[in-house]
Amino acid sequence: MEFIKNLNGGFSVIENLKVSGAREGKFGVTIIYSPNSTASAVFTSNKVVAAPVKYTKNVLKKGIISAVFVNSGNANCFTGKKGFKDCETLVELVSNDLKVPKDEIAISSTGVIGREMPIDIISKVAYESFSKLGNQPENSLAAAKAIMTTDTFPKECAVEVTLTSGEKVKIAGITKGSGMIAPNMGTMLSFIVTDAVIPSDEIKKALKKSADISFNMIVVDGDESTNDTCLMMANGASNVEVVKDSELDPNFQEALNYLCIDLAKKMARDGEGATKFIEANVCGAKNENDAKLAAKSIISSSLFKSAVFGGDPNWGRIVSAIGYSGCDLNPDIVTIAIANDADEVDLVRDGEILAFEDTPNLKRAEKVMQSENVKVNIEMNLGDGEATAWGCDLTYDYVKINAEYTT
């Protein structure tokens, strides 16, 4: 899309925004400071909800966020009244340092569930993070690194979008997520800031649309976190309004979609222990919902994810996953193909099996499955529903990482 331009520097491309990050061992603190920003968020649908999620939901009722406090190393979940009190303590710390109202401060946490928040350690790291607030690329990178847990690399993205009016605005974001990733929003922690002028209710609608085709379409392990948060702020530094006549500029929505998909794919690629990236494209489904069901089922299948790790073109696991997904399926007309960056091979075409023992298609498929990037392309031939989902392979290292997570 020509109206979207990738930018370097993460959050540093947004004016009137300061960020920072600091760590001490496994504990990190990220600060995002964007005074008087309109804001909204989407959260986990897990029935076990972390204290920071409950706290931030209350804060967002006002629709204004001036600062965000994020810590890694402790989820502050299943911690009862003490957990909520710890949120208040940390918010007060932010309020005193940045001189912003407590009811304009959001808080988010990631880490081990069921452990009391080590306030002394987190506070110490927080003061270090406050001292490093800035608006340079290194500040954005530090912010992205501080919220990492089992992530192997920091995840950030920034774009400039030319609106249909010809005016330009910028959007930037960071995210963390490597394990406990399943598609029921939010599937991670993600923080997005734009310099556009946009009301909080319009942010909510735009973010929900973007989340549905990005963060809600990735799977690493099928376990949905208790702390999932995707929060978006608009500080209006550009003085450019993206909502006119009650309609959000479509180019802005497309740019937000692009940014969220980029961040989501980085999470899927960085799945715990992952060696391969999987993309499942479904078209021709009865409707969009069916397409989503099929795509997510493929990348959620432990059997297929294991096959990808082993380089085994066991397409029976693909068709089985589609079959139990809940979508409409006619096996007699479905087409299943796998691809990499250099080749695409049909395994089943219009219900006819093409890849079986000693066939050229199976041998090509075996080579495709050795690739770092594996695509599954499905044509259902039932309608015009389309969807894409992303995930990763299931490896020995995933088991090792999660067998030792709290030790």
Coordinates of C-alpha atoms in Angstrom, one line a residue:
M1 CA 0.0 0.0 0.0
E2 CA 1.6 3.2 -1.2
F3 CA 0.0 5.4 1.4
I4 CA 1.8 3.5 4.2
K5 CA 5.5 4.1 4.8
N6 CA 7.6 2.1 7.2
L7 CA 9.7 4.2 9.6
N8 CA 12.7 3.3 11.8
G9 CA 13.0 4.3 15.4
G10 CA 9.8 2.9 17.0
F11 CA 8.2 5.3 19.4
S12 CA 10.8 8.0 18.7
V13 CA 8.8 9.0 15.5
I14 CA 6.0 10.3 17.7
E15 CA 6.3 13.8 19.0
N16 CA 5.2 14.7 22.6
L17 CA 6.0 11.2 23.7
K18 CA 8.7 9.9 26.0
V19 CA 9.5 6.3 26.8
S20 CA 12.0 4.3 28.7
G21 CA 12.9 0.9 29.9
A22 CA 15.2 -0.6 32.6
R23 CA 15.9 -4.1 33.9
E24 CA 17.3 -5.9 36.9
G25 CA 17.6 -9.6 36.2
K26 CA 14.2 -10.9 35.2
F27 CA 12.4 -7.8 36.4
G28 CA 11.8 -4.9 33.9
V29 CA 9.9 -1.7 33.9
T30 CA 8.8 0.3 30.8
I31 CA 7.3 3.8 31.1
I32 CA 5.3 5.4 28.3
Y33 CA 4.6 9.1 28.9
S34 CA 2.2 10.8 26.5
P35 CA 0.3 13.6 28.4
N36 CA -3.5 13.9 27.9
S37 CA -3.9 11.2 25.3
T38 CA -7.2 9.8 24.3
A39 CA -7.1 6.1 24.7
S40 CA -8.8 2.7 24.6
A41 CA -7.8 -0.9 24.9
V42 CA -8.8 -4.5 24.3
F43 CA -8.1 -7.2 26.9
T44 CA -8.0 -10.9 27.6
S45 CA -11.2 -12.8 27.7
N46 CA -9.8 -15.3 30.2
K47 CA -12.0 -15.6 33.3
V48 CA -9.0 -15.4 35.5
V49 CA -8.0 -11.7 35.1
A50 CA -4.9 -10.1 36.5
A51 CA -5.1 -7.1 38.9
P52 CA -3.5 -4.7 36.4
V53 CA -6.2 -5.5 33.8
K54 CA -9.0 -4.8 36.2
Y55 CA -7.2 -1.6 37.3
T56 CA -6.7 -0.3 33.8
K57 CA -10.2 -1.1 32.7
N58 CA -11.4 1.3 35.4
V59 CA -8.9 4.0 34.4
L60 CA -10.0 3.8 30.8
K61 CA -13.6 4.7 31.6
K62 CA -12.4 8.3 31.6
G63 CA -10.9 7.8 28.1
I64 CA -7.7 9.7 28.9
I65 CA -4.3 8.2 29.6
S66 CA -1.2 10.3 30.2
A67 CA 1.2 7.5 31.3
V68 CA 1.5 3.7 31.2
F69 CA 3.5 1.6 33.7
V70 CA 4.5 -1.9 32.5
N71 CA 6.5 -4.4 34.5
S72 CA 7.9 -7.8 33.5
G73 CA 8.9 -10.7 35.8
N74 CA 5.6 -10.8 37.8
A75 CA 2.1 -11.0 36.4
N76 CA 0.4 -9.7 39.6
C77 CA -2.4 -12.3 38.9
F78 CA -4.3 -14.4 41.3
T79 CA -3.0 -12.1 44.1
G80 CA -6.3 -11.0 45.6
K81 CA -6.7 -7.6 47.2
K82 CA -3.0 -7.3 47.7
G83 CA -2.5 -7.3 44.0
F84 CA -4.9 -4.4 43.4
K85 CA -3.2 -2.5 46.3
D86 CA 0.2 -3.1 44.6
C87 CA -1.3 -1.5 41.4
E88 CA -2.3 1.5 43.4
T89 CA 1.2 1.7 45.0
L90 CA 2.9 1.7 41.6
V91 CA 0.5 4.1 40.0
E92 CA 1.1 6.5 42.9
L93 CA 4.8 6.2 42.2
V94 CA 4.3 7.2 38.6
S95 CA 1.9 10.0 39.5
N96 CA 4.5 11.5 41.9
D97 CA 7.4 11.3 39.5
L98 CA 5.6 12.5 36.3
K99 CA 3.1 14.8 38.0
V100 CA 0.1 13.4 36.3
P101 CA -3.3 12.4 37.8
K102 CA -3.5 8.9 39.1
D103 CA -6.8 8.4 37.2
E104 CA -4.8 8.9 33.9
I105 CA -2.2 6.2 34.5
A106 CA -2.6 2.7 33.1
I107 CA -0.7 -0.3 34.4
S108 CA 0.2 -3.7 32.9
S109 CA 2.2 -6.7 34.1
T110 CA 3.6 -9.9 32.6
G111 CA 5.4 -12.8 34.2
V112 CA 4.7 -15.6 36.6
I113 CA 1.1 -16.0 37.9
G114 CA 0.3 -16.4 41.6
R115 CA 3.3 -14.7 43.0
E116 CA 3.2 -11.6 45.1
M117 CA 4.6 -8.5 43.4
P118 CA 8.1 -7.7 44.7
I119 CA 7.3 -4.0 45.2
D120 CA 10.8 -3.1 46.5
I121 CA 12.6 -4.5 43.4
I122 CA 10.0 -3.2 40.9
S123 CA 10.1 0.3 42.5
K124 CA 13.9 0.4 42.3
V125 CA 13.8 -0.5 38.6
A126 CA 11.0 2.0 38.0
Y127 CA 13.1 4.9 39.3
E128 CA 15.9 3.9 37.0
S129 CA 13.4 3.8 34.1
F130 CA 12.1 7.3 35.0
S131 CA 15.6 8.6 34.9
K132 CA 16.0 7.4 31.3
L133 CA 12.8 8.8 29.7
G134 CA 13.5 10.2 26.3
N135 CA 12.3 10.2 22.6
Q136 CA 15.2 8.6 20.8
P137 CA 15.3 5.3 19.0
E138 CA 17.3 3.8 21.8
N139 CA 14.6 4.8 24.3
S140 CA 12.0 2.9 22.3
L141 CA 14.2 -0.1 22.0
A142 CA 14.9 -0.1 25.7
A143 CA 11.1 0.1 26.3
A144 CA 10.5 -2.9 24.1
K145 CA 13.3 -4.9 25.7
A146 CA 12.2 -4.2 29.3
I147 CA 8.9 -5.9 28.9
M148 CA 10.4 -9.1 27.4
T149 CA 10.0 -12.4 29.3
T150 CA 10.8 -15.5 27.2
D151 CA 11.0 -13.3 24.1
T152 CA 14.2 -13.7 22.2
F153 CA 14.1 -10.3 20.5
P154 CA 12.3 -6.9 21.0
K155 CA 9.3 -6.1 18.9
E156 CA 8.5 -2.6 17.6
C157 CA 7.0 -1.1 14.5
A158 CA 6.4 2.5 13.2
V159 CA 4.6 3.8 10.1
E160 CA 3.6 7.0 8.5
V161 CA 0.2 7.0 6.7
T162 CA -1.0 9.5 4.1
L163 CA -4.7 10.0 4.7
T164 CA -7.3 10.3 1.9
S165 CA -7.1 14.1 2.5
G166 CA -3.4 14.1 1.8
E167 CA -2.5 14.8 5.4
K168 CA 0.0 12.6 7.2
V169 CA 0.0 11.0 10.7
K170 CA 2.2 8.5 12.4
I171 CA 1.5 5.3 14.4
A172 CA 4.1 3.4 16.5
G173 CA 3.9 0.4 18.8
I174 CA 5.8 -2.2 20.8
T175 CA 4.7 -5.6 21.9
K176 CA 5.9 -8.6 23.9
G177 CA 4.8 -12.2 23.5
S178 CA 6.4 -15.5 23.0
G179 CA 4.4 -18.0 24.9
M180 CA 1.0 -18.3 26.4
I181 CA -0.3 -17.1 23.1
A182 CA -3.9 -17.9 21.9
P183 CA -6.4 -16.0 19.8
N184 CA -8.9 -14.5 22.1
M185 CA -7.6 -10.9 22.6
G186 CA -5.2 -9.7 23.6
T187 CA -2.8 -12.6 23.4
M188 CA 0.1 -10.5 24.7
L189 CA 1.0 -7.0 25.9
S190 CA 1.0 -4.3 23.2
F191 CA 1.2 -0.5 23.4
I192 CA 0.4 1.7 20.4
V193 CA 0.6 5.5 20.2
T194 CA -0.4 7.8 17.3
D195 CA 0.1 11.5 16.8
A196 CA -3.4 11.7 15.2
V197 CA -6.4 13.4 16.8
I198 CA -9.0 10.7 17.4
P199 CA -11.7 10.3 20.1
S200 CA -11.4 7.4 22.5
D201 CA -14.6 5.7 21.3
E202 CA -13.2 5.7 17.7
I203 CA -9.9 4.3 19.0
K204 CA -11.9 1.4 20.5
K205 CA -13.6 0.6 17.3
A206 CA -10.5 0.9 15.2
L207 CA -8.4 -1.2 17.6
K208 CA -11.0 -3.9 17.8
K209 CA -11.0 -4.2 14.0
S210 CA -7.3 -4.4 13.9
A211 CA -7.0 -6.9 16.8
D212 CA -9.5 -9.2 15.1
I213 CA -7.3 -9.7 12.1
S214 CA -3.9 -9.6 13.8
F215 CA -3.5 -10.4 17.5
N216 CA -6.6 -12.6 17.5
M217 CA -5.2 -14.6 14.6
I218 CA -1.9 -15.8 16.1
V219 CA -1.3 -19.0 18.1
V220 CA 1.9 -20.2 19.7
D221 CA 0.6 -22.8 22.2
G222 CA -3.1 -22.3 22.5
D223 CA -2.9 -21.1 26.1
E224 CA -4.6 -17.7 26.6
S225 CA -2.9 -15.4 29.1
T226 CA -4.6 -13.7 32.1
N227 CA -2.9 -10.4 31.5
D228 CA -3.5 -9.8 27.7
T229 CA -3.7 -6.1 27.0
C230 CA -3.5 -4.0 23.8
L231 CA -3.7 -0.3 24.6
M232 CA -3.7 2.5 22.1
M233 CA -3.2 6.2 22.8
A234 CA -3.6 9.2 20.6
N235 CA -1.8 12.3 21.7
G236 CA -2.9 14.6 18.8
A237 CA 0.6 16.1 18.3
S238 CA 0.1 16.3 14.6
N239 CA -3.2 18.3 15.0
V240 CA -4.6 16.1 12.2
E241 CA -8.1 14.7 12.7
V242 CA -8.6 11.2 11.3
V243 CA -12.3 11.1 12.0
K244 CA -14.4 13.4 9.8
D245 CA -18.2 13.3 9.4
S246 CA -18.2 10.5 12.0
E247 CA -16.1 8.3 9.7
L248 CA -12.6 7.1 10.4
D249 CA -10.2 7.7 7.5
P250 CA -9.9 4.3 5.8
N251 CA -6.2 4.8 5.2
F252 CA -5.7 5.2 8.9
Q253 CA -7.5 1.9 9.6
E254 CA -5.4 0.2 7.0
A255 CA -2.2 1.5 8.5
L256 CA -3.3 0.4 12.0
N257 CA -4.1 -3.0 10.6
Y258 CA -0.7 -3.2 9.0
L259 CA 1.1 -2.2 12.2
C260 CA -0.8 -4.7 14.3
I261 CA -0.3 -7.5 11.8
D262 CA 3.4 -6.8 11.8
L263 CA 3.7 -6.9 15.6
A264 CA 1.5 -10.1 15.7
K265 CA 3.6 -11.9 13.1
K266 CA 6.8 -11.0 15.1
M267 CA 5.2 -12.7 18.1
A268 CA 4.3 -15.8 16.2
R269 CA 7.8 -15.9 14.7
D270 CA 9.3 -15.6 18.2
G271 CA 7.2 -18.4 19.7
E272 CA 8.9 -20.2 22.6
G273 CA 11.5 -22.6 21.2
A274 CA 10.2 -22.0 17.6
T275 CA 12.4 -22.8 14.6
K276 CA 9.8 -22.2 11.9
F277 CA 7.1 -19.6 11.1
I278 CA 3.7 -20.8 9.8
E279 CA 1.1 -18.9 7.9
A280 CA -2.3 -20.4 7.1
N281 CA -4.3 -18.7 4.3
V282 CA -7.9 -19.8 3.9
C283 CA -10.1 -18.6 1.0
G284 CA -13.3 -19.7 -0.5
A285 CA -14.9 -20.4 2.9
K286 CA -18.6 -20.1 3.4
N287 CA -18.0 -16.8 5.2
E288 CA -15.3 -14.9 7.0
N289 CA -16.0 -16.5 10.4
D290 CA -15.6 -20.0 8.8
A291 CA -12.3 -18.9 7.3
K292 CA -11.0 -17.7 10.6
L293 CA -12.1 -20.9 12.3
A294 CA -10.2 -23.0 9.7
A295 CA -7.1 -20.9 9.7
K296 CA -6.7 -20.7 13.5
S297 CA -7.4 -24.4 13.8
I298 CA -4.6 -25.3 11.4
I299 CA -2.0 -23.2 13.3
S300 CA -3.4 -24.4 16.7
S301 CA -3.0 -28.1 15.9
S302 CA -0.2 -29.6 18.0
L303 CA 0.1 -32.5 15.6
F304 CA 0.6 -30.2 12.6
K305 CA 2.9 -27.9 14.4
S306 CA 5.0 -30.9 15.4
A307 CA 5.0 -32.1 11.8
V308 CA 6.3 -28.7 10.7
F309 CA 9.1 -29.0 13.2
G310 CA 10.0 -32.4 11.8
G311 CA 9.6 -31.3 8.2
D312 CA 6.9 -33.9 7.6
P313 CA 4.3 -32.9 4.9
N314 CA 1.6 -34.8 6.8
W315 CA -1.4 -33.0 5.2
G316 CA -3.8 -35.3 6.9
R317 CA -3.2 -33.3 10.0
I318 CA -4.2 -30.1 8.1
V319 CA -7.5 -31.5 6.8
S320 CA -8.3 -33.0 10.2
A321 CA -7.8 -29.6 11.9
I322 CA -10.1 -28.0 9.4
G323 CA -12.6 -30.7 9.9
Y324 CA -12.9 -30.2 13.7
S325 CA -12.7 -26.4 13.5
G326 CA -16.5 -26.0 13.3
C327 CA -16.5 -24.5 9.8
D328 CA -18.4 -25.9 6.8
L329 CA -16.2 -28.2 4.7
N330 CA -16.8 -30.4 1.7
P331 CA -13.8 -32.8 1.4
D332 CA -14.7 -33.5 -2.2
I333 CA -13.9 -30.0 -3.4
V334 CA -11.2 -28.7 -1.1
T335 CA -7.7 -27.8 -2.3
I336 CA -4.8 -28.0 0.1
A337 CA -1.3 -26.6 -0.8
I338 CA 1.9 -25.8 1.1
A339 CA 4.4 -23.3 0.0
N340 CA 7.6 -21.5 0.9
D341 CA 9.2 -18.4 -0.6
A342 CA 10.3 -20.3 -3.7
D343 CA 7.7 -23.0 -4.4
E344 CA 4.0 -24.0 -3.9
V345 CA 2.8 -27.5 -4.3
D346 CA -0.8 -28.9 -4.3
L347 CA -1.3 -31.8 -1.9
V348 CA -5.0 -32.1 -2.6
R349 CA -6.7 -30.4 -5.6
D350 CA -10.5 -30.2 -5.7
G351 CA -10.7 -33.2 -3.4
E352 CA -8.2 -35.3 -5.5
I353 CA -5.1 -36.5 -3.6
L354 CA -1.9 -35.6 -5.4
A355 CA 0.7 -36.1 -2.7
F356 CA 1.1 -39.7 -1.7
E357 CA 4.0 -42.1 -1.5
D358 CA 6.7 -41.6 -4.2
T359 CA 4.8 -38.9 -6.1
P360 CA 6.6 -35.8 -7.3
N361 CA 4.2 -33.6 -5.3
L362 CA 5.1 -35.4 -2.1
K363 CA 8.8 -35.0 -2.8
R364 CA 8.4 -31.3 -3.5
A365 CA 6.3 -31.0 -0.3
E366 CA 9.1 -32.6 1.7
K367 CA 11.5 -29.9 0.5
V368 CA 9.0 -27.1 1.2
M369 CA 8.6 -28.4 4.8
Q370 CA 12.3 -27.9 5.4
S371 CA 12.0 -24.2 5.0
E372 CA 12.0 -21.6 7.8
N373 CA 8.8 -20.1 6.5
V374 CA 6.0 -22.5 5.7
K375 CA 2.6 -21.5 4.2
V376 CA -0.6 -23.5 4.1
N377 CA -3.0 -22.4 1.4
I378 CA -6.5 -23.6 1.5
E379 CA -9.2 -23.2 -1.1
M380 CA -12.6 -24.3 0.3
N381 CA -14.7 -23.6 -2.8
L382 CA -17.7 -22.8 -0.8
G383 CA -18.0 -19.0 -0.8
D384 CA -16.0 -15.8 -0.5
G385 CA -14.8 -16.0 3.1
E386 CA -11.0 -15.3 3.6
A387 CA -8.7 -15.2 6.6
T388 CA -5.0 -15.6 7.5
A389 CA -3.6 -16.9 10.8
W390 CA 0.0 -17.1 12.0
G391 CA 1.9 -19.4 14.3
C392 CA 5.1 -21.5 14.7
D393 CA 6.2 -25.0 15.1
L394 CA 6.1 -27.0 18.3
T395 CA 9.6 -28.0 19.4
Y396 CA 11.5 -29.8 22.1
D397 CA 12.7 -26.4 23.4
Y398 CA 9.1 -25.3 24.0
V399 CA 8.7 -28.1 26.5
K400 CA 12.0 -27.3 28.1
I401 CA 11.3 -23.6 28.5
N402 CA 7.9 -24.2 30.0
A403 CA 9.1 -27.1 32.2
E404 CA 11.5 -24.7 33.9
Y405 CA 9.5 -21.4 33.7
T406 CA 9.2 -20.7 37.5
T407 CA 12.6 -22.0 38.5

